[in-house]
Amino acid sequence: MSSWRPLIAGTVGLFLVILAFLAGQLKGGGDPALGQSRAAATQQATPAPQQDFGGGPRGSESDSSLPDVSPPTTHQS
């Protein structure tokens, strides 16, 4: 029964080391999930400028500045 104590102590020690490492990463700003939300918030705060390509009068269906929304197709060669 004495062989269980080192195994349990090693497991708890390893858990605490990993927990301390992750806490240090979080405190230092190294959390990837938080980094993505900060970057997304920064990108949303600065909207991209609108460009006019002169495709005709606004509101017409033949406006060439609108993106093509049809899905891409593939053809067998």
mmCIF file with all atom_site columns, C-alpha atoms in Angstrom:
data_model
loop_
_atom_site.group_PDB
_atom_site.id
_atom_site.type_symbol
_atom_site.label_atom_id
_atom_site.label_alt_id
_atom_site.label_comp_id
_atom_site.label_asym_id
_atom_site.label_entity_id
_atom_site.label_seq_id
_atom_site.pdbx_PDB_ins_code
_atom_site.Cartn_x
_atom_site.Cartn_y
_atom_site.Cartn_z
_atom_site.occupancy
_atom_site.B_iso_or_equiv
_atom_site.pdbx_formal_charge
_atom_site.auth_seq_id
_atom_site.auth_comp_id
_atom_site.auth_asym_id
_atom_site.auth_atom_id
_atom_site.pdbx_PDB_model_num
ATOM 1  C CA . MET A 1 1  ? 0.000   0.000  0.000   1.00 0.00 ? 1  MET A CA 1
ATOM 2  C CA . SER A 1 2  ? 2.931   2.345  0.384   1.00 0.00 ? 2  SER A CA 1
ATOM 3  C CA . SER A 1 3  ? 3.453   2.415  -3.415  1.00 0.00 ? 3  SER A CA 1
ATOM 4  C CA . TRP A 1 4  ? 0.234   4.412  -3.916  1.00 0.00 ? 4  TRP A CA 1
ATOM 5  C CA . ARG A 1 5  ? 1.501   7.436  -2.000  1.00 0.00 ? 5  ARG A CA 1
ATOM 6  C CA . PRO A 1 6  ? 4.283   8.373  -4.463  1.00 0.00 ? 6  PRO A CA 1
ATOM 7  C CA . LEU A 1 7  ? 1.900   7.910  -7.401  1.00 0.00 ? 7  LEU A CA 1
ATOM 8  C CA . ILE A 1 8  ? -0.761  10.132 -5.847  1.00 0.00 ? 8  ILE A CA 1
ATOM 9  C CA . ALA A 1 9  ? 1.814   12.733 -4.768  1.00 0.00 ? 9  ALA A CA 1
ATOM 10 C CA . GLY A 1 10 ? 3.337   12.793 -8.265  1.00 0.00 ? 10 GLY A CA 1
ATOM 11 C CA . THR A 1 11 ? -0.071  13.162 -9.891  1.00 0.00 ? 11 THR A CA 1
ATOM 12 C CA . VAL A 1 12 ? -1.068  16.025 -7.595  1.00 0.00 ? 12 VAL A CA 1
ATOM 13 C CA . GLY A 1 13 ? 2.327   17.684 -8.089  1.00 0.00 ? 13 GLY A CA 1
ATOM 14 C CA . LEU A 1 14 ? 2.081   17.438 -11.873 1.00 0.00 ? 14 LEU A CA 1
ATOM 15 C CA . PHE A 1 15 ? -1.447  18.858 -11.778 1.00 0.00 ? 15 PHE A CA 1
ATOM 16 C CA . LEU A 1 16 ? -0.279  21.828 -9.707  1.00 0.00 ? 16 LEU A CA 1
ATOM 17 C CA . VAL A 1 17 ? 2.663   22.498 -12.038 1.00 0.00 ? 17 VAL A CA 1
ATOM 18 C CA . ILE A 1 18 ? 0.392   22.491 -15.096 1.00 0.00 ? 18 ILE A CA 1
ATOM 19 C CA . LEU A 1 19 ? -2.167  24.660 -13.296 1.00 0.00 ? 19 LEU A CA 1
ATOM 20 C CA . ALA A 1 20 ? 0.522   27.174 -12.333 1.00 0.00 ? 20 ALA A CA 1
ATOM 21 C CA . PHE A 1 21 ? 1.810   27.254 -15.930 1.00 0.00 ? 21 PHE A CA 1
ATOM 22 C CA . LEU A 1 22 ? -1.678  27.918 -17.314 1.00 0.00 ? 22 LEU A CA 1
ATOM 23 C CA . ALA A 1 23 ? -2.366  30.582 -14.690 1.00 0.00 ? 23 ALA A CA 1
ATOM 24 C CA . GLY A 1 24 ? 0.890   32.307 -15.660 1.00 0.00 ? 24 GLY A CA 1
ATOM 25 C CA . GLN A 1 25 ? -0.085  32.206 -19.330 1.00 0.00 ? 25 GLN A CA 1
ATOM 26 C CA . LEU A 1 26 ? -3.489  33.695 -18.544 1.00 0.00 ? 26 LEU A CA 1
ATOM 27 C CA . LYS A 1 27 ? -2.004  36.436 -16.370 1.00 0.00 ? 27 LYS A CA 1
ATOM 28 C CA . GLY A 1 28 ? 0.587   37.288 -19.021 1.00 0.00 ? 28 GLY A CA 1
ATOM 29 C CA . GLY A 1 29 ? -2.037  37.612 -21.753 1.00 0.00 ? 29 GLY A CA 1
ATOM 30 C CA . GLY A 1 30 ? -1.007  34.446 -23.548 1.00 0.00 ? 30 GLY A CA 1
ATOM 31 C CA . ASP A 1 31 ? -4.472  32.907 -23.670 1.00 0.00 ? 31 ASP A CA 1
ATOM 32 C CA . PRO A 1 32 ? -5.247  32.234 -27.358 1.00 0.00 ? 32 PRO A CA 1
ATOM 33 C CA . ALA A 1 33 ? -9.009  32.440 -26.842 1.00 0.00 ? 33 ALA A CA 1
ATOM 34 C CA . LEU A 1 34 ? -8.768  35.883 -25.264 1.00 0.00 ? 34 LEU A CA 1
ATOM 35 C CA . GLY A 1 35 ? -6.312  37.048 -27.914 1.00 0.00 ? 35 GLY A CA 1
ATOM 36 C CA . GLN A 1 36 ? -8.753  36.229 -30.718 1.00 0.00 ? 36 GLN A CA 1
ATOM 37 C CA . SER A 1 37 ? -11.624 38.092 -29.084 1.00 0.00 ? 37 SER A CA 1
ATOM 38 C CA . ARG A 1 38 ? -9.436  41.158 -28.524 1.00 0.00 ? 38 ARG A CA 1
ATOM 39 C CA . ALA A 1 39 ? -8.289  41.119 -32.148 1.00 0.00 ? 39 ALA A CA 1
ATOM 40 C CA . ALA A 1 40 ? -11.865 40.691 -33.368 1.00 0.00 ? 40 ALA A CA 1
ATOM 41 C CA . ALA A 1 41 ? -13.020 43.583 -31.177 1.00 0.00 ? 41 ALA A CA 1
ATOM 42 C CA . THR A 1 42 ? -10.265 45.783 -32.600 1.00 0.00 ? 42 THR A CA 1
ATOM 43 C CA . GLN A 1 43 ? -11.206 44.879 -36.159 1.00 0.00 ? 43 GLN A CA 1
ATOM 44 C CA . GLN A 1 44 ? -14.886 45.594 -35.513 1.00 0.00 ? 44 GLN A CA 1
ATOM 45 C CA . ALA A 1 45 ? -14.047 48.970 -34.020 1.00 0.00 ? 45 ALA A CA 1
ATOM 46 C CA . THR A 1 46 ? -12.333 50.130 -37.222 1.00 0.00 ? 46 THR A CA 1
ATOM 47 C CA . PRO A 1 47 ? -14.661 49.538 -40.193 1.00 0.00 ? 47 PRO A CA 1
ATOM 48 C CA . ALA A 1 48 ? -13.170 49.178 -43.653 1.00 0.00 ? 48 ALA A CA 1
ATOM 49 C CA . PRO A 1 49 ? -13.659 52.137 -45.999 1.00 0.00 ? 49 PRO A CA 1
ATOM 50 C CA . GLN A 1 50 ? -16.298 51.742 -48.703 1.00 0.00 ? 50 GLN A CA 1
ATOM 51 C CA . GLN A 1 51 ? -15.008 51.802 -52.263 1.00 0.00 ? 51 GLN A CA 1
ATOM 52 C CA . ASP A 1 52 ? -17.032 52.868 -55.271 1.00 0.00 ? 52 ASP A CA 1
ATOM 53 C CA . PHE A 1 53 ? -16.032 51.171 -58.495 1.00 0.00 ? 53 PHE A CA 1
ATOM 54 C CA . GLY A 1 54 ? -18.467 53.157 -60.656 1.00 0.00 ? 54 GLY A CA 1
ATOM 55 C CA . GLY A 1 55 ? -20.532 50.172 -61.719 1.00 0.00 ? 55 GLY A CA 1
ATOM 56 C CA . GLY A 1 56 ? -23.645 52.182 -62.521 1.00 0.00 ? 56 GLY A CA 1
ATOM 57 C CA . PRO A 1 57 ? -26.404 53.836 -60.588 1.00 0.00 ? 57 PRO A CA 1
ATOM 58 C CA . ARG A 1 58 ? -26.937 52.633 -57.044 1.00 0.00 ? 58 ARG A CA 1
ATOM 59 C CA . GLY A 1 59 ? -29.748 50.159 -56.565 1.00 0.00 ? 59 GLY A CA 1
ATOM 60 C CA . SER A 1 60 ? -29.577 48.635 -60.043 1.00 0.00 ? 60 SER A CA 1
ATOM 61 C CA . GLU A 1 61 ? -29.314 44.892 -60.398 1.00 0.00 ? 61 GLU A CA 1
ATOM 62 C CA . SER A 1 62 ? -26.384 45.211 -62.812 1.00 0.00 ? 62 SER A CA 1
ATOM 63 C CA . ASP A 1 63 ? -24.118 46.867 -60.213 1.00 0.00 ? 63 ASP A CA 1
ATOM 64 C CA . SER A 1 64 ? -20.677 45.340 -60.825 1.00 0.00 ? 64 SER A CA 1
ATOM 65 C CA . SER A 1 65 ? -19.346 46.393 -57.397 1.00 0.00 ? 65 SER A CA 1
ATOM 66 C CA . LEU A 1 66 ? -21.536 43.809 -55.642 1.00 0.00 ? 66 LEU A CA 1
ATOM 67 C CA . PRO A 1 67 ? -19.868 40.465 -54.939 1.00 0.00 ? 67 PRO A CA 1
ATOM 68 C CA . ASP A 1 68 ? -21.022 37.353 -56.777 1.00 0.00 ? 68 ASP A CA 1
ATOM 69 C CA . VAL A 1 69 ? -23.026 35.311 -54.272 1.00 0.00 ? 69 VAL A CA 1
ATOM 70 C CA . SER A 1 70 ? -23.408 32.190 -56.406 1.00 0.00 ? 70 SER A CA 1
ATOM 71 C CA . PRO A 1 71 ? -21.448 29.175 -55.108 1.00 0.00 ? 71 PRO A CA 1
ATOM 72 C CA . PRO A 1 72 ? -18.389 28.067 -57.078 1.00 0.00 ? 72 PRO A CA 1
ATOM 73 C CA . THR A 1 73 ? -18.894 25.207 -59.514 1.00 0.00 ? 73 THR A CA 1
ATOM 74 C CA . THR A 1 74 ? -16.502 22.536 -60.673 1.00 0.00 ? 74 THR A CA 1
ATOM 75 C CA . HIS A 1 75 ? -16.441 20.788 -64.025 1.00 0.00 ? 75 HIS A CA 1
ATOM 76 C CA . GLN A 1 76 ? -15.159 17.359 -64.871 1.00 0.00 ? 76 GLN A CA 1
ATOM 77 C CA . SER A 1 77 ? -12.215 17.498 -67.247 1.00 0.00 ? 77 SER A CA 1
#
